[in-house]
PDB file of C-alpha atoms in Angstrom:
ATOM      1  CA  MET A  72      -4.882   6.052 -18.976  1.00  0.00           C
ATOM      2  CA  CYS A  73      -6.895   8.551 -16.921  1.00  0.00           C
ATOM      3  CA  SER A  74     -10.093  10.143 -18.215  1.00  0.00           C
ATOM      4  CA  SER A  75      -8.422  13.491 -19.002  1.00  0.00           C
ATOM      5  CA  ASP A  76      -5.768  11.730 -21.107  1.00  0.00           C
ATOM      6  CA  ARG A  77      -8.464   9.847 -23.017  1.00  0.00           C
ATOM      7  CA  ILE A  78     -10.277  13.099 -23.728  1.00  0.00           C
ATOM      8  CA  LEU A  79      -7.170  14.858 -25.048  1.00  0.00           C
ATOM      9  CA  THR A  80      -6.195  11.836 -27.156  1.00  0.00           C
ATOM     10  CA  ALA A  81      -9.649  11.632 -28.714  1.00  0.00           C
ATOM     11  CA  ALA A  82      -9.683  15.370 -29.394  1.00  0.00           C
ATOM     12  CA  SER A  83      -6.264  15.320 -31.075  1.00  0.00           C
ATOM     13  CA  LYS A  84      -7.293  12.475 -33.399  1.00  0.00           C
ATOM     14  CA  ASN A  85     -10.343  14.390 -34.605  1.00  0.00           C
ATOM     15  CA  SER A  86      -9.655  18.107 -34.543  1.00  0.00           C
ATOM     16  CA  SER A  87     -12.980  19.095 -36.143  1.00  0.00           C
ATOM     17  CA  GLU A  88     -14.889  17.313 -33.404  1.00  0.00           C
ATOM     18  CA  GLY A  89     -12.395  18.137 -30.669  1.00  0.00           C
ATOM     19  CA  LEU A  90     -14.410  20.919 -29.042  1.00  0.00           C
ATOM     20  CA  LYS A  91     -17.506  18.732 -28.986  1.00  0.00           C
ATOM     21  CA  ILE A  92     -15.554  15.956 -27.270  1.00  0.00           C
ATOM     22  CA  ILE A  93     -14.157  18.327 -24.646  1.00  0.00           C
ATOM     23  CA  GLY A  94     -17.584  19.895 -24.163  1.00  0.00           C
ATOM     24  CA  ALA A  95     -19.159  16.500 -23.592  1.00  0.00           C
ATOM     25  CA  ALA A  96     -16.520  15.692 -21.002  1.00  0.00           C
ATOM     26  CA  MET A  97     -17.628  18.689 -18.965  1.00  0.00           C
ATOM     27  CA  ASN A  98     -20.704  16.685 -18.005  1.00  0.00           C
ATOM     28  CA  GLU A  99     -18.636  14.329 -15.842  1.00  0.00           C
ATOM     29  CA  ALA A 100     -19.836  13.875 -12.284  1.00  0.00           C
ATOM     30  CA  VAL A 101     -18.414  15.843  -9.380  1.00  0.00           C
ATOM     31  CA  TYR A 102     -16.125  13.376  -7.652  1.00  0.00           C
ATOM     32  CA  LYS A 103     -16.920  12.574  -4.038  1.00  0.00           C
ATOM     33  CA  ILE A 104     -13.320  11.825  -3.003  1.00  0.00           C
ATOM     34  CA  VAL A 105      -9.862  11.681  -4.564  1.00  0.00           C
ATOM     35  CA  ASP A 106      -9.143   8.346  -6.235  1.00  0.00           C
ATOM     36  CA  TYR A 107      -7.480   5.873  -3.894  1.00  0.00           C
ATOM     37  CA  ALA A 108      -3.725   5.349  -4.281  1.00  0.00           C
ATOM     38  CA  SER A 109      -2.309   2.040  -3.078  1.00  0.00           C
ATOM     39  CA  TRP A 110       0.739   1.917  -0.792  1.00  0.00           C
ATOM     40  CA  GLY A 111       0.863  -1.738   0.335  1.00  0.00           C
ATOM     41  CA  ARG A 112       2.756  -2.895  -2.760  1.00  0.00           C
ATOM     42  CA  LYS A 113       5.302  -0.145  -2.197  1.00  0.00           C
ATOM     43  CA  ILE A 114       6.583  -1.787   0.975  1.00  0.00           C
ATOM     44  CA  LEU A 115       6.311  -5.517   0.146  1.00  0.00           C
ATOM     45  CA  ASP A 116       8.169  -7.418  -2.550  1.00  0.00           C
ATOM     46  CA  VAL A 117       5.694  -8.704  -5.153  1.00  0.00           C
ATOM     47  CA  GLN A 118       6.182 -12.249  -6.428  1.00  0.00           C
ATOM     48  CA  THR A 119       4.249 -13.964  -9.224  1.00  0.00           C
ATOM     49  CA  VAL A 120       3.179 -17.482  -8.231  1.00  0.00           C
ATOM     50  CA  ALA A 121       2.438 -20.056 -10.931  1.00  0.00           C
ATOM     51  CA  GLN A 122      -0.644 -22.256 -10.814  1.00  0.00           C
ATOM     52  CA  GLY A 123      -0.092 -25.202  -8.482  1.00  0.00           C
ATOM     53  CA  ASP A 124       3.010 -23.678  -6.898  1.00  0.00           C
ATOM     54  CA  GLN A 125       3.304 -23.106  -3.178  1.00  0.00           C
ATOM     55  CA  PHE A 126       3.879 -19.585  -1.958  1.00  0.00           C
ATOM     56  CA  ARG A 127       6.357 -19.442   0.885  1.00  0.00           C
ATOM     57  CA  ILE A 128       8.614 -16.800   2.372  1.00  0.00           C
ATOM     58  CA  PRO A 129      12.091 -18.160   3.202  1.00  0.00           C
ATOM     59  CA  LYS A 130      13.868 -16.768   6.244  1.00  0.00           C
ATOM     60  CA  ASP A 131      17.564 -15.949   6.138  1.00  0.00           C
ATOM     61  CA  VAL A 132      20.059 -18.271   7.833  1.00  0.00           C
ATOM     62  CA  ASP A 133      22.507 -17.482  10.650  1.00  0.00           C
ATOM     63  CA  VAL A 134      26.183 -18.448  10.571  1.00  0.00           C
ATOM     64  CA  ILE A 135      28.598 -18.369  13.532  1.00  0.00           C
ATOM     65  CA  GLY A 136      32.267 -17.539  13.048  1.00  0.00           C
ATOM     66  CA  TRP A 137      35.049 -18.735  15.368  1.00  0.00           C
ATOM     67  CA  ILE A 138      38.509 -17.493  16.214  1.00  0.00           C
ATOM     68  CA  VAL A 139      40.638 -20.584  16.812  1.00  0.00           C
ATOM     69  CA  ALA A 140      44.087 -20.610  18.386  1.00  0.00           C
ATOM     70  CA  GLY A 141      46.623 -23.021  16.872  1.00  0.00           C
ATOM     71  CA  ASP A 142      45.197 -26.226  15.430  1.00  0.00           C
ATOM     72  CA  GLY A 143      42.077 -26.323  17.573  1.00  0.00           C
ATOM     73  CA  GLN A 144      38.897 -27.939  16.303  1.00  0.00           C
ATOM     74  CA  VAL A 145      36.407 -25.726  14.443  1.00  0.00           C
ATOM     75  CA  TYR A 146      32.698 -26.376  14.863  1.00  0.00           C
ATOM     76  CA  PRO A 147      30.625 -25.894  11.699  1.00  0.00           C
ATOM     77  CA  SER A 148      27.385 -23.905  11.627  1.00  0.00           C
ATOM     78  CA  GLN A 149      24.516 -26.251  10.816  1.00  0.00           C
ATOM     79  CA  LEU A 150      22.065 -24.473   8.522  1.00  0.00           C
ATOM     80  CA  TYR A 151      18.339 -25.094   8.812  1.00  0.00           C
ATOM     81  CA  THR A 152      15.772 -23.944   6.298  1.00  0.00           C
ATOM     82  CA  LYS A 153      12.829 -21.999   7.721  1.00  0.00           C
ATOM     83  CA  TYR A 154       9.763 -20.869   5.807  1.00  0.00           C
ATOM     84  CA  ILE A 155       6.561 -18.929   6.391  1.00  0.00           C
ATOM     85  CA  PHE A 156       3.496 -20.148   4.486  1.00  0.00           C
ATOM     86  CA  PRO A 157       0.855 -17.383   4.120  1.00  0.00           C
ATOM     87  CA  GLY A 158      -2.581 -18.541   3.025  1.00  0.00           C
ATOM     88  CA  MET A 159      -4.063 -17.375  -0.273  1.00  0.00           C
ATOM     89  CA  PHE A 160      -7.282 -15.377  -0.424  1.00  0.00           C
ATOM     90  CA  LYS A 161      -9.561 -13.737  -2.995  1.00  0.00           C
ATOM     91  CA  ASN A 162      -9.853  -9.968  -3.154  1.00  0.00           C
ATOM     92  CA  VAL A 163     -13.041  -9.158  -5.061  1.00  0.00           C
ATOM     93  CA  ALA A 164     -15.259  -6.186  -5.966  1.00  0.00           C
ATOM     94  CA  PHE A 165     -18.547  -6.536  -7.899  1.00  0.00           C
ATOM     95  CA  VAL A 166     -20.331  -3.619  -9.572  1.00  0.00           C
ATOM     96  CA  GLU A 167     -23.775  -3.777 -11.215  1.00  0.00           C
ATOM     97  CA  ILE A 168     -25.558  -0.917 -13.008  1.00  0.00           C
ATOM     98  CA  ASP A 169     -29.104  -0.893 -14.331  1.00  0.00           C
ATOM     99  CA  ILE A 170     -29.419  -0.215 -18.063  1.00  0.00           C
ATOM    100  CA  MET A 171     -31.816   2.662 -17.332  1.00  0.00           C
ATOM    101  CA  ASP A 172     -29.163   4.377 -15.213  1.00  0.00           C
ATOM    102  CA  VAL A 173     -26.599   3.931 -17.982  1.00  0.00           C
ATOM    103  CA  LEU A 174     -28.948   5.565 -20.503  1.00  0.00           C
ATOM    104  CA  ALA A 175     -29.990   8.344 -18.144  1.00  0.00           C
ATOM    105  CA  ALA A 176     -26.466   9.368 -17.158  1.00  0.00           C
ATOM    106  CA  ASN A 177     -24.713  11.973 -19.308  1.00  0.00           C
ATOM    107  CA  TRP A 178     -21.290  10.578 -18.341  1.00  0.00           C
ATOM    108  CA  ASP A 179     -19.733   7.120 -18.522  1.00  0.00           C
ATOM    109  CA  ILE A 180     -21.056   5.716 -15.263  1.00  0.00           C
ATOM    110  CA  PHE A 181     -20.025   2.150 -16.103  1.00  0.00           C
ATOM    111  CA  ASP A 182     -16.417   3.077 -16.858  1.00  0.00           C
ATOM    112  CA  ARG A 183     -16.238   5.025 -13.618  1.00  0.00           C
ATOM    113  CA  GLY A 184     -17.645   2.036 -11.748  1.00  0.00           C
ATOM    114  CA  ILE A 185     -14.801  -0.101 -13.091  1.00  0.00           C
ATOM    115  CA  ASP A 186     -12.258   2.450 -11.865  1.00  0.00           C
ATOM    116  CA  ARG A 187     -13.826   2.609  -8.407  1.00  0.00           C
ATOM    117  CA  ALA A 188     -13.961  -1.187  -8.140  1.00  0.00           C
ATOM    118  CA  ALA A 189     -10.230  -1.410  -8.896  1.00  0.00           C
ATOM    119  CA  GLN A 190      -9.582   1.171  -6.197  1.00  0.00           C
ATOM    120  CA  GLN A 191     -11.499  -0.921  -3.673  1.00  0.00           C
ATOM    121  CA  ILE A 192      -9.303  -3.898  -4.576  1.00  0.00           C
ATOM    122  CA  MET A 193      -6.238  -1.790  -3.784  1.00  0.00           C
ATOM    123  CA  ARG A 194      -7.790  -0.576  -0.546  1.00  0.00           C
ATOM    124  CA  GLY A 195      -8.508  -4.194   0.447  1.00  0.00           C
ATOM    125  CA  GLU A 196      -4.815  -5.017  -0.040  1.00  0.00           C
ATOM    126  CA  ASP A 197      -3.752  -2.071   2.099  1.00  0.00           C
ATOM    127  CA  VAL A 198      -6.152  -3.024   4.900  1.00  0.00           C
ATOM    128  CA  ARG A 199      -4.574  -6.486   5.055  1.00  0.00           C
ATOM    129  CA  VAL A 200      -1.049  -5.005   4.957  1.00  0.00           C
ATOM    130  CA  ARG A 201      -1.913  -2.620   7.798  1.00  0.00           C
ATOM    131  CA  GLN A 202      -3.191  -5.554   9.870  1.00  0.00           C
ATOM    132  CA  LEU A 203       0.083  -7.402   9.244  1.00  0.00           C
ATOM    133  CA  LEU A 204       2.135  -4.338  10.189  1.00  0.00           C
ATOM    134  CA  THR A 205       0.168  -3.816  13.400  1.00  0.00           C
ATOM    135  CA  ALA A 206       0.613  -7.436  14.507  1.00  0.00           C
ATOM    136  CA  SER A 207       4.292  -7.644  13.525  1.00  0.00           C
ATOM    137  CA  ALA A 208       5.248  -4.316  15.120  1.00  0.00           C
ATOM    138  CA  GLN A 209       4.189  -5.626  18.529  1.00  0.00           C
ATOM    139  CA  THR A 210       6.010  -8.967  18.285  1.00  0.00           C
ATOM    140  CA  VAL A 211       9.608  -7.895  18.948  1.00  0.00           C
ATOM    141  CA  ASN A 212       9.865  -4.098  18.884  1.00  0.00           C
ATOM    142  CA  ASP A 213       8.485  -1.722  21.488  1.00  0.00           C
ATOM    143  CA  ILE A 214       5.517   0.531  20.706  1.00  0.00           C
ATOM    144  CA  VAL A 215       6.527   4.203  20.770  1.00  0.00           C
ATOM    145  CA  THR A 216       3.923   6.479  22.374  1.00  0.00           C
ATOM    146  CA  TYR A 217       3.783  10.203  21.673  1.00  0.00           C
ATOM    147  CA  ALA A 218       1.611  13.275  22.168  1.00  0.00           C
ATOM    148  CA  THR A 219       2.692  15.240  19.077  1.00  0.00           C
ATOM    149  CA  LEU A 220       4.407  13.793  16.009  1.00  0.00           C
ATOM    150  CA  ASN A 221       7.771  15.483  15.601  1.00  0.00           C
ATOM    151  CA  LEU A 222      11.320  14.690  14.521  1.00  0.00           C
ATOM    152  CA  GLY A 223      12.104  13.045  17.852  1.00  0.00           C
ATOM    153  CA  VAL A 224       9.186  10.628  17.480  1.00  0.00           C
ATOM    154  CA  PHE A 225      10.274   9.694  13.969  1.00  0.00           C
ATOM    155  CA  GLU A 226      13.748   8.915  15.296  1.00  0.00           C
ATOM    156  CA  ASP A 227      12.373   6.853  18.200  1.00  0.00           C
ATOM    157  CA  VAL A 228      10.274   4.733  15.832  1.00  0.00           C
ATOM    158  CA  ARG A 229      13.138   4.372  13.370  1.00  0.00           C
ATOM    159  CA  TYR A 230      15.511   3.320  16.144  1.00  0.00           C
ATOM    160  CA  GLN A 231      13.322   0.315  16.989  1.00  0.00           C
ATOM    161  CA  ILE A 232      14.216  -1.055  13.536  1.00  0.00           C
ATOM    162  CA  GLU A 233      17.776   0.116  13.090  1.00  0.00           C
ATOM    163  CA  ARG A 234      18.995  -1.198  16.447  1.00  0.00           C
ATOM    164  CA  TRP A 235      18.778  -4.673  14.813  1.00  0.00           C
ATOM    165  CA  ARG A 236      21.217  -3.691  12.047  1.00  0.00           C
ATOM    166  CA  LEU A 237      18.441  -2.981   9.580  1.00  0.00           C
ATOM    167  CA  THR A 238      17.843   0.166   7.549  1.00  0.00           C
ATOM    168  CA  ALA A 239      14.451   1.821   7.904  1.00  0.00           C
ATOM    169  CA  ASP A 240      13.123   2.855   4.499  1.00  0.00           C
ATOM    170  CA  LYS A 241       9.566   4.232   4.757  1.00  0.00           C
ATOM    171  CA  PHE A 242       7.136   5.846   7.190  1.00  0.00           C
ATOM    172  CA  ILE A 243       3.388   5.283   6.763  1.00  0.00           C
ATOM    173  CA  ILE A 244       1.247   7.873   8.505  1.00  0.00           C
ATOM    174  CA  SER A 245      -2.372   8.992   8.644  1.00  0.00           C
ATOM    175  CA  ARG A 246      -3.324  12.347   7.145  1.00  0.00           C
ATOM    176  CA  HIS A 247      -4.202  13.394  10.711  1.00  0.00           C
ATOM    177  CA  GLU A 248      -0.545  13.070  11.718  1.00  0.00           C
ATOM    178  CA  LEU A 249       0.509  15.295   8.832  1.00  0.00           C
ATOM    179  CA  SER A 250      -1.051  18.207  10.713  1.00  0.00           C
ATOM    180  CA  ASP A 251       1.468  17.718  13.517  1.00  0.00           C
ATOM    181  CA  ILE A 252       4.296  17.765  10.990  1.00  0.00           C
ATOM    182  CA  VAL A 253       3.131  20.989   9.351  1.00  0.00           C
ATOM    183  CA  LYS A 254       2.541  22.731  12.690  1.00  0.00           C
ATOM    184  CA  THR A 255       5.548  21.577  14.702  1.00  0.00           C
ATOM    185  CA  MET A 256       8.342  20.500  12.355  1.00  0.00           C
ATOM    186  CA  SER A 257       8.719  23.597  10.203  1.00  0.00           C
ATOM    187  CA  GLN A 258      11.684  24.692  12.316  1.00  0.00           C
ATOM    188  CA  GLN A 259      13.166  21.202  12.710  1.00  0.00           C
ATOM    189  CA  VAL A 260      13.907  20.431   9.057  1.00  0.00           C
ATOM    190  CA  ASP A 261      16.181  21.785   6.339  1.00  0.00           C
ATOM    191  CA  PHE A 262      15.330  24.663   3.998  1.00  0.00           C
ATOM    192  CA  VAL A 263      14.303  22.421   1.076  1.00  0.00           C
ATOM    193  CA  THR A 264      11.867  20.487   3.267  1.00  0.00           C
ATOM    194  CA  GLN A 265      10.499  23.754   4.689  1.00  0.00           C
ATOM    195  CA  ARG A 266       9.800  24.863   1.125  1.00  0.00           C
ATOM    196  CA  GLU A 267       7.867  21.632   0.461  1.00  0.00           C
ATOM    197  CA  LEU A 268       5.799  22.264   3.579  1.00  0.00           C
ATOM    198  CA  ILE A 269       5.041  25.843   2.576  1.00  0.00           C
ATOM    199  CA  LEU A 270       4.249  25.234  -1.098  1.00  0.00           C
ATOM    200  CA  ALA A 271       2.653  21.776  -1.059  1.00  0.00           C
ATOM    201  CA  GLY A 272       1.616  21.334   2.562  1.00  0.00           C
ATOM    202  CA  TYR A 273       3.337  17.967   2.876  1.00  0.00           C
ATOM    203  CA  ILE A 274       6.752  16.520   3.548  1.00  0.00           C
ATOM    204  CA  GLY A 275       8.300  14.043   1.130  1.00  0.00           C
ATOM    205  CA  THR A 276      11.173  12.641   3.178  1.00  0.00           C
ATOM    206  CA  VAL A 277      12.442  12.879   6.718  1.00  0.00           C
ATOM    207  CA  LEU A 278      15.595  11.295   8.155  1.00  0.00           C
ATOM    208  CA  ASN A 279      16.265  10.034   4.609  1.00  0.00           C
ATOM    209  CA  MET A 280      13.030   8.008   4.688  1.00  0.00           C
ATOM    210  CA  GLN A 281      10.063   8.382   2.368  1.00  0.00           C
ATOM    211  CA  ILE A 282       6.774   9.347   4.013  1.00  0.00           C
ATOM    212  CA  ILE A 283       3.587   7.754   2.659  1.00  0.00           C
ATOM    213  CA  THR A 284       0.408   9.531   3.748  1.00  0.00           C
ATOM    214  CA  SER A 285      -2.899   7.651   3.894  1.00  0.00           C
ATOM    215  CA  ALA A 286      -6.084   9.727   4.133  1.00  0.00           C
ATOM    216  CA  GLY A 287      -9.719   8.812   4.660  1.00  0.00           C
ATOM    217  CA  ILE A 288     -12.645   8.726   7.058  1.00  0.00           C
ATOM    218  CA  GLY A 289     -14.676   5.705   8.090  1.00  0.00           C
ATOM    219  CA  VAL A 290     -14.271   2.715   5.778  1.00  0.00           C
ATOM    220  CA  GLU A 291     -11.800   4.684   3.639  1.00  0.00           C
ATOM    221  CA  GLU A 292      -9.449   5.190   6.605  1.00  0.00           C
ATOM    222  CA  VAL A 293      -6.826   2.459   6.190  1.00  0.00           C
ATOM    223  CA  VAL A 294      -4.246   3.879   8.626  1.00  0.00           C
ATOM    224  CA  PRO A 295      -6.113   5.068  11.753  1.00  0.00           C
ATOM    225  CA  ALA A 296      -5.406   8.508  13.168  1.00  0.00           C
ATOM    226  CA  GLY A 297      -2.709   8.334  15.809  1.00  0.00           C
ATOM    227  CA  ASN A 298      -0.735   5.504  14.193  1.00  0.00           C
ATOM    228  CA  VAL A 299       2.694   5.732  12.568  1.00  0.00           C
ATOM    229  CA  PHE A 300       4.527   2.800  11.000  1.00  0.00           C
ATOM    230  CA  ALA A 301       8.154   2.470   9.949  1.00  0.00           C
ATOM    231  CA  THR A 302       9.362  -0.356   7.705  1.00  0.00           C
ATOM    232  CA  THR A 303      12.452  -1.505   5.891  1.00  0.00           C
ATOM    233  CA  GLU A 304      12.485  -2.169   2.163  1.00  0.00           C
ATOM    234  CA  GLY A 305      10.629  -5.252   0.984  1.00  0.00           C
ATOM    235  CA  LYS A 306      13.445  -7.806   0.862  1.00  0.00           C
ATOM    236  CA  TYR A 307      13.988  -7.419   4.607  1.00  0.00           C
ATOM    237  CA  LEU A 308      10.271  -7.252   5.424  1.00  0.00           C
ATOM    238  CA  GLY A 309       7.960  -9.586   3.517  1.00  0.00           C
ATOM    239  CA  ARG A 310       6.311 -10.555   0.256  1.00  0.00           C
ATOM    240  CA  LEU A 311       3.039 -10.430  -1.604  1.00  0.00           C
ATOM    241  CA  GLY A 312       2.405 -13.549  -3.676  1.00  0.00           C
ATOM    242  CA  GLU A 313       0.187 -13.188  -6.728  1.00  0.00           C
ATOM    243  CA  TRP A 314      -1.495 -16.242  -8.285  1.00  0.00           C
ATOM    244  CA  GLN A 315      -3.911 -14.114 -10.293  1.00  0.00           C
ATOM    245  CA  SER A 316      -3.220 -10.464 -10.964  1.00  0.00           C
ATOM    246  CA  LEU A 317      -6.083  -7.983 -11.079  1.00  0.00           C
ATOM    247  CA  GLN A 318      -8.588  -9.047 -13.743  1.00  0.00           C
ATOM    248  CA  THR A 319     -11.757  -7.428 -15.035  1.00  0.00           C
ATOM    249  CA  GLU A 320     -14.690  -9.580 -16.177  1.00  0.00           C
ATOM    250  CA  GLU A 321     -17.763  -7.885 -17.636  1.00  0.00           C
ATOM    251  CA  TYR A 322     -21.133  -9.649 -17.504  1.00  0.00           C
ATOM    252  CA  ASN A 323     -24.885  -9.056 -17.688  1.00  0.00           C
ATOM    253  CA  THR A 324     -27.753 -10.316 -15.562  1.00  0.00           C
ATOM    254  CA  LEU A 325     -30.155 -11.396 -18.304  1.00  0.00           C
ATOM    255  CA  VAL A 326     -30.105 -14.929 -16.928  1.00  0.00           C
ATOM    256  CA  LYS A 327     -31.759 -13.503 -13.794  1.00  0.00           C
ATOM    257  CA  GLN A 328     -34.288 -11.615 -15.969  1.00  0.00           C
ATOM    258  CA  GLU A 329     -32.668  -8.304 -15.108  1.00  0.00           C
ATOM    259  CA  LEU A 330     -31.393  -5.623 -17.488  1.00  0.00           C
ATOM    260  CA  LYS A 331     -28.151  -4.820 -15.735  1.00  0.00           C
ATOM    261  CA  LYS A 332     -24.507  -4.550 -16.722  1.00  0.00           C
ATOM    262  CA  GLY A 333     -21.904  -5.773 -14.291  1.00  0.00           C
ATOM    263  CA  VAL A 334     -18.191  -6.050 -13.808  1.00  0.00           C
ATOM    264  CA  ALA A 335     -16.174  -8.211 -11.447  1.00  0.00           C
ATOM    265  CA  GLN A 336     -12.707  -7.117 -10.364  1.00  0.00           C
ATOM    266  CA  SER A 337     -10.732  -9.896  -8.702  1.00  0.00           C
ATOM    267  CA  GLU A 338      -7.294 -11.117  -7.739  1.00  0.00           C
ATOM    268  CA  VAL A 339      -5.942 -14.115  -5.838  1.00  0.00           C
ATOM    269  CA  ILE A 340      -3.036 -13.236  -3.581  1.00  0.00           C
ATOM    270  CA  ALA A 341      -1.270 -14.004  -0.322  1.00  0.00           C
ATOM    271  CA  MET A 342       0.946 -11.839   1.825  1.00  0.00           C
ATOM    272  CA  GLY A 343       3.162 -12.268   4.816  1.00  0.00           C
ATOM    273  CA  ILE A 344       5.853 -10.578   6.888  1.00  0.00           C
ATOM    274  CA  GLY A 345       8.903 -12.717   7.546  1.00  0.00           C
ATOM    275  CA  ASN A 346      10.855 -10.356   9.788  1.00  0.00           C
ATOM    276  CA  SER A 347       9.054  -8.727  12.717  1.00  0.00           C
ATOM    277  CA  ARG A 348      12.149  -6.678  13.537  1.00  0.00           C
ATOM    278  CA  ALA A 349      11.656  -4.804  10.254  1.00  0.00           C
ATOM    279  CA  VAL A 350       8.430  -3.099  11.458  1.00  0.00           C
ATOM    280  CA  ALA A 351       8.002  -0.495  14.177  1.00  0.00           C
ATOM    281  CA  MET A 352       4.954   1.421  15.299  1.00  0.00           C
ATOM    282  CA  GLY A 353       4.160   4.634  17.102  1.00  0.00           C
ATOM    283  CA  THR A 354       0.784   5.468  18.627  1.00  0.00           C
ATOM    284  CA  LYS A 355      -0.712   8.624  20.082  1.00  0.00           C
TER     285      LYS A 355
END
């Protein structure tokens, strides 16, 4: 539940104190950036892995068919099992806050720290997914180069996937590339999409594919400016294995003779791409 929902819920439960609750909420800090929204789990299938189990991504088998004249001998297709074994890793964010800062702040600094830590966990996942996409896109498919992102570039990137009899499902772009779309594609798309561009300043789908936009500068920039990725849906692409889902552990540092509150956000996961043909990349 977001902070605004918590405020409204608290106010509705206690109508006499409702205005005081809303007034107190006005002391919240001015946010530096918009909260991070994860996209890595939108393109990979997520699988829960039990303790002691081995996480592996099986690859589909190939079968050959024959047309045989008369009573000729038919050769069977011998199936072989192939697996990819991604290694597990810990994705962790620690936050510590001095008790004096907690008492001095007129907003819930600790609760906000927990939210920001969880966002950094999601960003860490997306960084690893972007690294996988970059490596896989250069294994089989060609890299599409472009000067300005337009409908033709989208089709060229999509073709790298769909020439293998796969269906491209999503584009992942940097916010920088969205500027090209707004400036150059307004006359290349249908009326409904033009309306989205005019009213919201973004495009939701193109060529029947969802567009995911990643924004940020510096360490917050997961998808670098000038990069465009296209992927299939998860079952043709890869998986994210989850031994431990995101957990929050609160602690204090009294044992170190410090008056601090802390929280540890952590997960234990693995991820891998089992089909390099299912990823394509464009670069400016």
